[in-house]
Each structure stands twice: as structure tokens, then as C-alpha cells.
Coordinates of C-alpha atoms and ligand atoms in Angstrom, one line a residue:
M1 CA -0.1 0.1 0.3
I2 CA 2.8 2.2 0.4
E3 CA 4.4 1.4 -2.9
L4 CA 0.7 3.0 -4.3
A5 CA 1.2 5.8 -1.5
A6 CA 4.1 6.7 -2.9
Q7 CA 2.2 7.1 -6.4
R8 CA -0.6 9.2 -5.4
C9 CA 1.3 11.8 -2.6
Q10 CA 3.6 14.4 -3.5
L11 CA 3.1 16.1 -0.9
P12 CA 6.7 16.8 1.1
G13 CA 7.7 14.5 3.7
W14 CA 3.7 12.9 3.8
R15 CA 4.9 10.1 5.8
D16 CA 5.8 11.8 8.8
R17 CA 2.2 11.9 8.6
L18 CA 0.8 8.7 8.3
H19 CA -0.9 7.2 11.5
S20 CA -3.9 4.2 11.6
A21 CA -7.4 4.7 11.6
D22 CA -7.4 4.7 15.4
E23 CA -4.5 7.3 15.6
A24 CA -6.6 9.7 13.8
A25 CA -9.4 8.9 15.0
A26 CA -7.6 10.3 18.1
L27 CA -7.5 13.8 16.7
I28 CA -11.2 13.8 17.5
H29 CA -12.2 15.2 21.1
D30 CA -16.0 15.3 23.4
G31 CA -17.9 17.8 21.5
M32 CA -15.9 18.9 18.3
T33 CA -17.9 19.9 15.0
V34 CA -16.4 17.3 12.1
G35 CA -17.0 17.4 8.4
M36 CA -16.8 14.8 6.2
S37 CA -16.4 13.6 2.9
G38 CA -19.4 11.7 1.7
F39 CA -22.3 12.4 -0.5
T40 CA -24.6 9.6 -1.9
R41 CA -22.9 7.0 -0.5
A42 CA -19.9 7.6 -2.8
G43 CA -16.0 9.2 -1.8
E44 CA -16.4 9.4 2.4
A45 CA -14.4 8.5 4.5
K46 CA -14.2 5.9 5.4
E47 CA -11.2 3.8 8.2
V48 CA -11.6 7.4 10.4
P49 CA -15.8 7.4 10.8
L50 CA -15.2 3.7 11.8
A51 CA -12.6 3.9 14.4
L52 CA -14.3 6.5 16.3
A53 CA -17.1 3.9 16.8
R54 CA -14.6 1.6 17.9
R55 CA -13.5 4.3 20.6
A56 CA -16.5 5.3 21.8
E57 CA -17.2 1.8 23.0
R58 CA -14.3 2.6 25.0
D59 CA -14.3 6.7 26.0
P60 CA -17.7 7.7 25.3
L61 CA -18.5 10.7 23.2
K62 CA -20.2 12.9 21.1
I63 CA -19.8 15.1 17.9
T64 CA -21.7 17.0 15.9
L65 CA -21.2 15.6 12.6
M66 CA -21.4 17.5 9.1
T67 CA -20.9 16.0 5.5
G68 CA -22.2 16.2 1.8
A69 CA -25.2 14.7 2.3
S70 CA -25.4 9.9 3.0
L71 CA -22.6 7.9 3.5
G72 CA -21.8 4.9 2.5
H73 CA -21.1 1.0 4.7
D74 CA -23.5 1.9 7.1
I75 CA -21.8 4.7 8.5
D76 CA -23.9 6.7 9.5
G77 CA -25.8 3.8 11.7
I78 CA -22.4 2.7 12.9
L79 CA -21.7 6.1 14.8
A80 CA -25.5 6.3 16.2
D81 CA -24.9 3.3 17.4
A82 CA -22.1 4.0 19.1
G83 CA -23.6 7.1 20.7
V84 CA -20.9 9.4 18.8
L85 CA -23.4 11.2 17.3
A86 CA -24.7 14.4 19.0
R87 CA -25.7 16.7 16.1
R88 CA -25.6 15.4 12.7
M89 CA -26.3 17.5 9.3
P90 CA -27.7 18.5 6.2
F91 CA -29.1 14.7 5.0
Q92 CA -29.5 10.8 5.8
V93 CA -30.8 7.4 5.0
D94 CA -30.0 5.1 7.6
K95 CA -33.0 3.5 9.5
R96 CA -30.4 3.2 12.6
L97 CA -30.4 6.7 12.6
R98 CA -33.5 8.2 11.1
A99 CA -34.8 5.3 14.3
A100 CA -32.5 7.9 16.2
I101 CA -33.8 10.8 14.9
N102 CA -37.1 10.4 15.5
R103 CA -36.3 9.1 19.2
G104 CA -35.5 12.1 19.7
E105 CA -31.3 11.2 20.9
V106 CA -29.8 12.6 17.9
M107 CA -30.6 16.6 16.7
F108 CA -31.0 15.9 13.2
V109 CA -31.0 19.6 11.3
D110 CA -32.4 18.3 8.2
T111 CA -31.2 21.4 5.8
H112 CA -31.0 22.7 1.9
L113 CA -27.8 20.7 0.3
S114 CA -26.8 23.4 -1.3
E115 CA -26.8 25.4 2.1
M116 CA -24.7 24.1 5.2
A117 CA -21.6 25.9 3.2
E118 CA -22.6 28.8 3.6
Q119 CA -23.7 28.5 6.7
L120 CA -20.7 27.9 7.5
R121 CA -18.5 30.3 6.0
H122 CA -20.4 32.6 7.2
D123 CA -19.9 31.2 11.0
Q124 CA -23.3 30.9 11.0
L125 CA -23.2 26.8 12.6
G126 CA -20.1 27.7 14.8
A127 CA -16.3 26.6 14.4
L128 CA -15.3 22.9 12.6
D129 CA -12.7 21.2 14.4
I130 CA -11.2 18.8 12.2
A131 CA -12.0 17.9 8.2
V132 CA -11.6 13.9 7.4
I133 CA -11.8 13.9 3.7
E134 CA -11.2 10.9 1.3
A135 CA -8.7 11.8 -1.4
V136 CA -7.9 9.9 -4.7
A137 CA -4.1 11.8 -4.3
I138 CA -2.8 14.5 -2.6
T139 CA -0.4 17.1 -4.5
A140 CA 2.7 18.6 -3.5
D141 CA 1.7 21.5 -2.2
G142 CA -0.8 19.4 -0.4
G143 CA -4.2 20.0 -2.1
I144 CA -6.5 17.1 -2.4
I145 CA -7.8 15.6 -5.4
P146 CA -11.3 13.7 -3.6
T147 CA -12.8 10.5 -4.8
T148 CA -16.3 9.7 -6.2
S149 CA -18.0 13.0 -4.7
V150 CA -16.7 16.2 -4.0
G151 CA -19.7 17.4 -1.8
N152 CA -18.9 19.7 0.8
S153 CA -15.4 18.9 1.1
A154 CA -13.6 21.8 0.0
S155 CA -15.1 24.2 2.5
F156 CA -14.4 21.3 5.1
V157 CA -11.0 22.2 4.1
A158 CA -11.0 26.1 4.0
Q159 CA -12.7 26.6 7.5
A160 CA -11.0 23.2 9.4
D161 CA -8.9 23.6 12.1
Q162 CA -7.3 20.4 11.1
I163 CA -7.1 18.5 8.4
I164 CA -7.3 14.5 7.9
I165 CA -7.0 12.9 4.6
E166 CA -7.5 9.7 3.4
L167 CA -6.2 8.6 0.6
N168 CA -7.4 5.9 -1.2
V169 CA -4.8 3.6 -3.5
A170 CA -7.5 1.6 -4.7
A171 CA -9.5 4.6 -6.0
P172 CA -9.2 5.0 -10.2
E173 CA -6.7 7.0 -10.6
A174 CA -8.8 8.1 -13.8
L175 CA -10.6 10.6 -11.6
I176 CA -7.6 12.6 -11.4
G177 CA -8.5 15.5 -13.8
L178 CA -12.7 14.9 -12.7
H179 CA -13.7 18.1 -10.1
D180 CA -14.3 21.7 -10.5
I181 CA -13.5 22.9 -7.1
Y182 CA -14.8 26.9 -7.2
L183 CA -16.6 28.0 -3.6
P184 CA -17.7 31.1 -4.2
E185 CA -16.9 34.5 -2.2
K186 CA -17.5 35.9 1.0
R187 CA -20.8 38.0 0.6
P188 CA -21.8 40.9 0.6
G189 CA -19.8 42.2 -2.9
R190 CA -20.0 38.9 -4.1
R191 CA -19.0 38.8 -8.1
P192 CA -21.0 36.0 -9.8
I193 CA -20.5 32.1 -10.3
P194 CA -19.1 32.4 -13.6
I195 CA -20.9 29.0 -14.7
S196 CA -23.3 29.3 -17.8
A197 CA -23.7 25.9 -18.9
P198 CA -23.7 22.9 -17.5
D199 CA -20.4 21.5 -19.4
T200 CA -18.9 25.3 -17.8
R201 CA -15.1 25.0 -15.7
I202 CA -14.5 27.7 -13.2
G203 CA -11.9 26.1 -10.5
T204 CA -8.9 23.9 -10.5
P205 CA -8.7 20.0 -10.0
H206 CA -7.8 19.5 -6.5
I207 CA -8.8 21.3 -3.4
P208 CA -6.7 24.0 -2.2
V209 CA -4.7 23.1 1.6
D210 CA -3.1 25.1 4.2
P211 CA 0.5 22.1 4.1
D212 CA 0.3 22.7 7.7
K213 CA -3.1 22.1 8.6
I214 CA -3.0 18.5 7.5
A215 CA -2.8 16.7 11.1
A216 CA -3.0 12.9 9.6
I217 CA -2.7 10.8 6.8
V218 CA -4.8 7.3 7.0
L219 CA -4.1 5.4 3.6
T220 CA -7.1 3.0 2.9
T221 CA -8.6 0.5 -0.2
E222 CA -11.9 0.5 0.4
Q223 CA -14.5 1.0 -2.6
D224 CA -17.6 2.5 -2.7
S225 CA -21.2 1.1 -1.1
P226 CA -22.5 0.2 -4.5
A227 CA -26.0 2.0 -5.3
E228 CA -29.5 0.0 -4.7
I229 CA -31.2 0.3 -7.4
T230 CA -34.8 -0.5 -7.3
P231 CA -36.0 -1.9 -11.4
A232 CA -38.7 -0.6 -12.8
N233 CA -42.2 -2.1 -12.4
A234 CA -45.1 -0.6 -14.3
T235 CA -46.1 1.6 -11.8
T236 CA -42.8 3.4 -12.1
E237 CA -43.0 2.8 -16.0
R238 CA -46.5 4.2 -16.3
I239 CA -45.3 7.9 -14.4
A240 CA -42.4 7.7 -16.8
E241 CA -44.4 7.7 -19.6
H242 CA -47.1 10.7 -18.3
L243 CA -43.3 12.9 -17.9
I244 CA -42.0 11.5 -21.3
E245 CA -45.3 13.0 -23.6
F246 CA -45.4 16.4 -21.7
F247 CA -41.7 16.7 -22.5
E248 CA -43.0 15.9 -25.8
N249 CA -46.2 17.9 -25.9
E250 CA -43.7 20.6 -24.4
V251 CA -41.4 20.6 -27.7
A252 CA -44.0 20.4 -30.1
A253 CA -45.3 23.8 -28.2
G254 CA -42.4 24.9 -29.3
R255 CA -41.3 25.7 -25.3
M256 CA -38.4 23.8 -25.5
S257 CA -36.2 22.2 -28.1
L258 CA -35.2 18.9 -27.9
S259 CA -32.6 19.3 -25.7
L260 CA -34.8 20.1 -23.0
M261 CA -33.0 21.6 -20.5
P262 CA -30.5 20.9 -18.5
L263 CA -31.8 18.1 -16.1
Q264 CA -32.2 17.5 -12.6
A265 CA -33.0 13.6 -11.2
G266 CA -33.3 12.3 -7.5
I267 CA -31.6 9.1 -7.1
G268 CA -34.9 6.0 -7.2
S269 CA -36.2 3.4 -9.3
V270 CA -38.7 6.3 -10.8
A271 CA -35.5 9.2 -11.7
N272 CA -33.9 6.0 -13.1
A273 CA -37.1 4.8 -15.1
V274 CA -37.5 8.8 -16.8
L275 CA -34.0 9.0 -17.5
H276 CA -34.0 6.0 -18.8
G277 CA -37.7 6.3 -20.7
L278 CA -35.7 9.5 -22.6
M279 CA -33.1 6.8 -24.5
A280 CA -36.3 5.7 -26.6
G281 CA -38.2 9.4 -27.3
P282 CA -36.7 11.5 -29.9
F283 CA -34.6 14.1 -27.6
E284 CA -31.3 14.9 -28.3
N285 CA -28.1 16.4 -26.7
L286 CA -29.9 16.6 -23.6
T287 CA -27.5 17.5 -20.0
M288 CA -27.7 17.9 -16.9
Y289 CA -27.0 19.9 -14.4
S290 CA -27.6 17.2 -11.0
E291 CA -26.2 16.1 -7.5
V292 CA -25.4 12.5 -8.7
L293 CA -24.8 10.6 -11.0
Q294 CA -26.2 7.0 -10.8
D295 CA -26.2 4.2 -14.1
S296 CA -28.4 5.8 -15.8
T297 CA -26.9 8.7 -16.6
F298 CA -24.1 6.7 -18.1
E299 CA -26.6 4.3 -19.4
L300 CA -27.8 7.8 -21.6
L301 CA -23.8 8.9 -22.0
D302 CA -23.8 5.8 -23.8
H303 CA -26.4 5.8 -26.0
G304 CA -25.2 9.7 -27.2
T305 CA -28.9 10.8 -25.8
L306 CA -26.7 12.5 -22.9
R307 CA -23.9 15.8 -24.1
F308 CA -23.6 16.1 -20.9
A309 CA -23.6 15.9 -17.4
S310 CA -22.2 17.7 -14.3
A311 CA -22.9 17.0 -10.3
S312 CA -21.5 16.7 -6.8
A313 CA -21.0 12.7 -7.2
I314 CA -21.0 9.5 -8.7
T315 CA -23.2 6.6 -7.2
L316 CA -23.1 3.2 -8.9
S317 CA -24.3 -0.2 -8.7
D318 CA -21.3 -3.5 -8.8
A319 CA -22.5 -4.0 -12.2
Y320 CA -22.8 -0.8 -14.2
G321 CA -19.1 0.6 -11.3
A322 CA -17.3 -2.1 -12.9
R323 CA -18.3 -0.9 -16.9
V324 CA -18.0 2.8 -16.0
W325 CA -14.5 3.2 -13.6
N326 CA -11.8 0.9 -16.4
N327 CA -13.7 3.0 -18.9
L328 CA -13.6 6.4 -16.9
A329 CA -11.2 7.9 -18.7
H330 CA -14.2 7.3 -22.2
Y331 CA -16.9 9.4 -20.4
R332 CA -14.3 12.4 -18.1
E333 CA -14.7 14.8 -21.8
R334 CA -18.6 14.6 -20.9
I335 CA -18.5 14.9 -16.9
V336 CA -17.2 17.8 -14.0
L337 CA -17.5 17.4 -10.1
R338 CA -18.2 20.1 -8.5
P339 CA -18.6 21.8 -5.1
Q340 CA -22.4 20.9 -3.5
E341 CA -23.1 24.6 -3.3
L342 CA -22.6 24.6 -7.3
S343 CA -24.4 21.2 -8.0
N344 CA -27.0 22.5 -6.1
H345 CA -27.0 25.9 -6.2
P346 CA -30.4 27.8 -6.7
G347 CA -28.7 31.1 -9.1
M348 CA -27.6 28.2 -11.4
S349 CA -30.5 26.7 -11.3
R350 CA -32.3 30.2 -12.1
R351 CA -29.4 30.7 -14.3
L352 CA -29.2 27.1 -16.5
G353 CA -33.2 26.6 -16.7
V354 CA -33.1 23.3 -14.5
I355 CA -36.5 20.9 -14.6
A356 CA -36.0 19.7 -11.4
I357 CA -37.8 16.0 -10.9
N358 CA -38.2 14.9 -6.8
T359 CA -39.9 13.1 -5.7
A360 CA -42.7 13.2 -2.3
I361 CA -44.1 11.4 0.1
E362 CA -46.7 12.7 0.0
F363 CA -49.1 16.4 -1.9
D364 CA -52.0 18.0 -1.5
I365 CA -54.9 18.9 -3.5
Y366 CA -53.4 22.1 -3.6
G367 CA -50.0 21.4 -4.5
N368 CA -48.2 21.5 -1.3
V369 CA -45.2 18.8 -1.3
N370 CA -44.1 16.5 2.1
S371 CA -40.9 14.6 1.0
T372 CA -39.7 14.0 4.3
H373 CA -41.5 13.3 7.3
I374 CA -44.4 10.3 8.2
N375 CA -47.8 11.6 9.1
G376 CA -46.2 14.6 9.4
T377 CA -44.3 13.5 12.7
R378 CA -40.9 10.7 12.0
M379 CA -38.9 12.1 9.7
M380 CA -37.9 9.9 6.0
N381 CA -34.4 11.1 5.0
G382 CA -34.5 15.1 4.8
I383 CA -35.0 16.8 1.9
G384 CA -31.9 17.0 0.6
G385 CA -31.2 19.0 -2.3
S386 CA -35.0 19.1 -4.3
G387 CA -35.4 22.4 -2.2
D388 CA -32.6 23.9 -3.8
F389 CA -33.8 23.1 -7.3
A390 CA -37.8 23.3 -6.6
R391 CA -38.7 26.4 -6.3
N392 CA -35.8 28.0 -9.5
S393 CA -36.3 25.7 -11.2
H394 CA -37.7 25.9 -15.4
L395 CA -39.7 23.1 -14.4
S396 CA -40.4 22.2 -10.7
I397 CA -41.7 18.5 -10.8
F398 CA -42.9 16.2 -8.0
V399 CA -43.8 12.2 -9.2
T400 CA -44.8 9.3 -6.5
T401 CA -47.2 6.4 -6.8
S402 CA -50.7 7.9 -6.0
T403 CA -51.1 5.2 -2.8
A404 CA -48.6 3.8 0.0
K405 CA -48.5 1.1 2.3
T406 CA -50.4 -2.1 -0.6
G407 CA -52.9 1.2 -1.0
A408 CA -53.5 1.7 2.9
L409 CA -52.8 5.3 2.2
S410 CA -53.1 7.8 -0.4
S411 CA -50.0 10.1 -1.9
V412 CA -52.5 12.2 -2.8
V413 CA -54.5 14.0 0.4
P414 CA -56.8 17.6 1.7
F415 CA -53.7 19.6 3.3
V416 CA -50.2 17.4 3.4
S417 CA -49.1 16.1 6.9
H418 CA -45.7 18.4 6.8
V419 CA -44.5 21.0 4.3
D420 CA -41.4 21.2 2.1
H421 CA -41.8 22.6 -1.0
V422 CA -44.9 25.3 -0.9
E423 CA -47.0 24.9 -3.5
H424 CA -45.8 28.0 -5.3
D425 CA -42.8 26.1 -6.1
V426 CA -44.9 23.8 -7.8
D427 CA -45.2 23.0 -11.2
I428 CA -46.2 19.9 -12.4
L429 CA -47.6 17.0 -10.0
V430 CA -46.8 12.7 -11.7
T431 CA -48.6 9.7 -10.6
E432 CA -48.9 6.5 -12.4
H433 CA -52.3 8.2 -12.9
G434 CA -51.1 10.8 -14.7
L435 CA -49.7 13.5 -15.1
A436 CA -51.2 17.3 -13.1
D437 CA -50.0 20.8 -14.8
L438 CA -50.5 23.4 -12.3
R439 CA -48.7 26.3 -14.1
G440 CA -50.9 29.2 -14.6
L441 CA -53.7 28.0 -12.4
A442 CA -55.5 28.9 -9.1
P443 CA -55.7 27.2 -6.0
R444 CA -59.5 25.9 -6.9
E445 CA -58.9 24.6 -10.6
R446 CA -55.4 23.2 -8.7
A447 CA -57.3 20.9 -6.9
R448 CA -60.0 19.9 -9.8
V449 CA -57.2 19.1 -12.1
I450 CA -54.7 17.0 -9.4
I451 CA -57.9 15.1 -7.9
D452 CA -59.2 14.4 -11.3
R453 CA -55.1 13.4 -12.8
C454 CA -52.9 12.1 -10.0
A455 CA -55.3 10.6 -7.3
D456 CA -56.2 7.0 -7.0
P457 CA -59.8 6.2 -7.6
F458 CA -60.1 3.9 -4.6
Y459 CA -59.5 8.2 -2.7
R460 CA -60.8 10.0 -6.3
P461 CA -64.0 10.7 -5.2
A462 CA -63.4 10.8 -1.6
L463 CA -60.5 14.0 -2.1
A464 CA -63.8 15.2 -4.2
D465 CA -66.2 15.1 -1.6
Y466 CA -64.2 16.9 0.2
F467 CA -62.9 19.8 -2.2
E468 CA -66.7 20.7 -2.6
T469 CA -67.4 20.9 1.2
A470 CA -64.4 22.4 1.7
C471 CA -65.5 25.0 -1.6
A472 CA -69.0 25.3 -0.2
R473 CA -66.8 27.3 3.5
G474 CA -64.9 30.0 0.7
G475 CA -61.5 30.9 0.8
H476 CA -58.8 31.6 -1.9
T477 CA -57.7 28.1 -1.0
P478 CA -60.6 26.4 0.9
H479 CA -60.7 23.9 3.2
C480 CA -62.2 22.1 6.6
L481 CA -59.4 21.9 8.9
E482 CA -60.7 18.8 10.6
Q483 CA -61.8 16.9 8.4
A484 CA -58.0 17.7 6.6
L485 CA -55.9 16.9 9.2
A486 CA -59.2 13.6 9.4
W487 CA -56.6 11.7 6.9
H488 CA -53.2 11.4 9.3
V489 CA -55.9 10.7 12.1
A490 CA -56.9 8.0 10.8
A491 CA -53.4 6.7 9.2
E492 CA -52.0 7.4 12.2
R493 CA -54.8 5.2 14.6
D494 CA -55.4 2.7 11.8
G495 CA -52.9 2.4 9.1
S496 CA -55.4 3.5 6.5
M497 CA -56.9 6.4 5.3
H498 CA -59.9 4.2 4.4
A499 CA -62.3 5.3 7.0
M500 CA -62.0 7.9 5.3
V501 CA -63.8 6.8 1.9
A502 CA -66.1 4.8 3.8
G503 CA -67.6 8.3 5.5
Q504 CA -66.1 7.4 8.7
T505 CA -63.6 10.0 10.8
Ligands
COA601 N1 -47.7 8.1 3.8 C1 -47.0 7.3 4.4 N2 -45.6 6.6 3.7 C2 -45.2 6.8 2.6 C3 -45.8 7.6 1.9 C4 -47.0 8.2 2.5 N3 -47.9 8.5 1.5 N4 -45.6 7.3 0.2 C5 -44.1 7.4 0.5 N5 -44.1 6.0 2.5 C6 -43.5 5.3 2.5 C7 -43.1 4.2 2.0 O1 -44.1 3.2 2.5 C8 -41.7 3.6 2.4 O2 -41.4 3.2 3.3 P1 -40.5 2.2 4.5 O3 -39.3 2.6 4.5 O4 -41.5 1.8 5.4 O5 -40.7 0.8 3.1 C9 -41.0 5.1 2.2 O6 -41.9 6.3 2.9 C10 -40.0 5.4 1.5 O7 -41.1 5.8 0.2 P2 -41.0 4.7 -1.3 O8 -41.4 4.3 -2.0 O9 -39.6 3.6 -1.6 O10 -39.7 5.7 -2.4 P3 -38.3 6.9 -2.3 O11 -37.3 5.4 -1.7 O12 -38.7 5.7 -3.8 O13 -38.3 7.4 -1.7 C11 -38.5 10.0 -0.4 C12 -39.1 8.5 -1.7 C13 -39.5 10.8 -0.8 C14 -38.4 9.7 0.6 C15 -37.7 10.2 -0.9 O14 -36.7 10.9 -2.3 C16 -36.6 11.0 -0.5 O15 -35.7 11.5 0.7 N6 -36.7 12.8 -1.1 C17 -36.3 13.9 0.0 C18 -35.2 14.1 -0.5 C19 -34.9 14.5 -2.2 O16 -35.3 14.9 -3.1 N7 -33.4 14.6 -2.8 C20 -32.9 15.4 -3.8 C21 -33.0 13.9 -4.5 S1 -31.9 12.8 -4.5

């Protein structure tokens, strides 16, 4: 491993800074705030967090942990079980951490992915004590070349008092040159960020570092965890078909060319089905300005439909991983990885005219979207990047299946139990039953379209009755709040909304 490290590390005297993961983890003390690399299970620090969890079993400690987004290798769950996490931000997807959050043991600060770096830069979150960053190589002046994600790593390196680098000698060397590192200046007086297209490069291929801050270098050969891709099914394929048809209509109406606008798509089976569906359509020269590049991105690149993709991370299944990592040189002119405050920058989304496709847990008859909470109470994952894109995109699209828990719950409700994206931020809603185009519609018009196009036929009459009763009471956005909440009360009490269809509350 040392020989490989010598090829990847140009920093003079680097051997003097080599430490075991346990030694490096000993630099982290109780009460510290730690920033770790990692975004959508890609490019996370892999050795030091596990060493920290081992240490916490002998010598309990609690930290605030900040990352880019979710971590692989069950690291969040392992740290939660070891009692290490006092506070966690900005995002997570781990079942065990989720349970600890919902028990009130871990204070989870659910934050827009683009925003945490800005808050750190302007000292709104306190000091960052240590950054732990995975690198594929270290330059002669200490610059860190990240691996499969950039996330918040550049900001952590700039803000932290000390830096631990996990040099991953098994990460593909072809990653070098793929990144475009640029951090916005402090406010006020910031100059415009000079990105005018998804393929604009504006920064350096490495994260600049003050070498004096590098407290330890830890070697690793651990690979990223593979993405778990939920295969498309009839329902997600129907959702994708509605969207593809909508895009074709937008082109026919002259509102977009066959290149559409830069696409952002979340991870998951619907996003995969939509991206896959684009291959069959008439589209050409597509671009992505998204957070994460997944299997379907590379399929589209291979197919020639996608010209360029910009994101903050690459997260691939085992099967696709082997294919991409062994042929990275083939893709390197057509992809770029940026800090997440740029991949998710609301100003870029507005400037480039991004088409944002994200998934909802539920939405209401007026177009408010809940992406994060089950029954208004229990955290699922977090808002992630959905809000970064939704408010400022050219088209803000939310998709979901019309029901959950094998039909026991309607995903279209009178009033969402928690609001992440307000009606003003939502243009298009899609379920397997159809697509509601809300552009230019007032609340009373929206309700009719959403109930008719998106609700499951089983729940449609109950929702229509609700709307009619609410309209009789009047108002710009008619509601009978006691009845609206009864849908969620029934879900909590019975695990089902069937009582609302039977007219029992
Ligand atoms: N009521 C109650 N539970 C619901 C529900 C509803 N209307 N809709 C979905 N659920 C539950 C599912 O049953 C499932 O529960 P389980 O884990 O107990 O099986 C869970 O929510 C996840 O739903 P699933 O259908 O598997 O969807 P998904 O994996 O595509 O995730 C989100 C959907 C909304 C949770 C996910 O997309 C997310 O976290 N979004 C917010 C972050 C984001 O948008 N990031 C930007 C792009 S990466």
C-alpha cells in the first residue's frame, strides 16, 4: 500500500504524517464539530469514522457530524449505535440513524444541501474543528484530489482547524482531473459565479489546502458501497411515460427544443425510469445539471442521447461501477464533479433553466409537497437537494406513486401533514394515473386537476367530496381543517385512510 501511496502523494514529508485510523480518530474529542466527505454514499471517509465508533465504545464521546449528504458502509448507523452523534446535518438515509433521530436522541438539522457550506462560511454554525476527507491523490502543495464525490469537502477543508486525509489508493486514478473546485467568495460583494452552461469549468482540479493543517494521512483501499437500484416496475414506468409525453408536448408547443433544459433527477427507481425513458424518445444533445450521476446517466451517455453531465457525486451499482470505473477516460470530457453548493446552487438552477424531478412522500390537492415526514412527525431522509432545485427551476416536477402501503394510504391528501415545498414552488405533479400541469392555475383550479389526474380512483371520490365541502365554506384555498387532518389521524390510528372513503372519521 505504501508504494501505491508514494505514487499518489506528492506532498514532501508525507510519510511523517502517516497514521493508523485509530491514531487519527484520537484527534477527535468530545464536543467537536467534524466535517466528513461523502455524498449519496460516494467518496465518504471510510476508516476514521469506524475507528471513532470503536473508540466510543471504550471512551464515550459525542460530536456534531456534518457531511455532504448520505454516507455508505452503514457509517451513519454504526456511529448512531455507538452513541457518537449528538447532532447531524445536512442529510441522511440510514435506518438506524433515522430511528435514533425519531427517538429524539440525535438532533438532526435537515438542511438544503446547497446551504450548509454558506452557513459555515459565514460563521452561522460555529467553528469546524476537524475535516476528514477521502482523496485519490495529494498534490505537492497539499492539494486534495477528491474521489467519487466533492460534496462539502472543499468548504470543510477551508473552514477546519485540522485536516485528516484518507488517501484511497484503490480509487481509480482516472478520477484525477474530473473535479472542478470553486468556492464562492464571502458575502457581501460576491462576484457572480461564472457558470453559464452545465459544461462550464471555473475552478481547479484539486481542493487547495494549507499543508500545515494536515494533521494525519490514513491509507485505505476500501471501495464505495454500491448503489441499491430499485428496478423499474409497471408503476414507475407509467410515471416515466407521463413525463416523457409531457416533454414531447412541450417540444411540440415550441417551449423547449429536443435538447430540453438541463435535467436534475433524484436517486431512485422513478428517476432511473425517467432517464431510461428519455432514450426511447426523440430527444438529443441532453445535458444534466444535477447532484448525482447514477447508472442511468452513463446509459444515456453511452446511448449518445446525453451530451454532458454535471453533478457532485457518482453513485453506481456494482454491475455499472465496474464498467464505468474501468472506462473513466472514455467519459472524462463529458462529466464534471463540483462542490454541492454549486451543483445545487439555486442561482444556477434559475440561470440554466433546470428541469427538476424529485420524489414526494405525499402532496395535497393544492400542490404543497411533503418530501420528508411520515404522518407529519417521523423523519424519513431529509429535504436533500429537492428544495435547492424546486423553487428556482424552469420546471419543478414532483413524482410519487398515488398510494403507499399497498393502497392503505393515499399520497394525494387534502392537506399535507408536513410542508417541504410550498404550492408556489411546484409546477407539475405526476403519479402512475396521470400528470397535473399546475402552471398558471389558481388553487381551486389546481385541486380539480390534481384530484382528477393524480389521485388513485379509490380515493378520488372522497377527495372530490372534501373539495366540494371546502368550497361551500369558501376561501381562496378552501379547507375544512378538521376534516383535512382527519385523513392523517386515521392513518396514524388505523395505518390506513380507508375510513375517509367510507365517510367515517
Ligand atoms: N405515506 C406514508 N408513507 C409513505 C408514503 C405516504 N404517502 N409514501 C411513501 N411512504 C413510505 C414508503 O412506504 C416507504 O416506507 P418503508 O421505508 O417503511 O418501506 C418510504 O416512505 C419510502 O418510500 P418509497 O416508495 O420506497 O420511495 P423512495 O425510496 O423513492 O423515497 C422519498 C421517497 C420521498 C422518501 C425520497 O425520494 C426522499 O428522501 N426525498 C427527499 C430528498 C430528495 O428529494 N433529494 C433530492 C434528490 S436525491
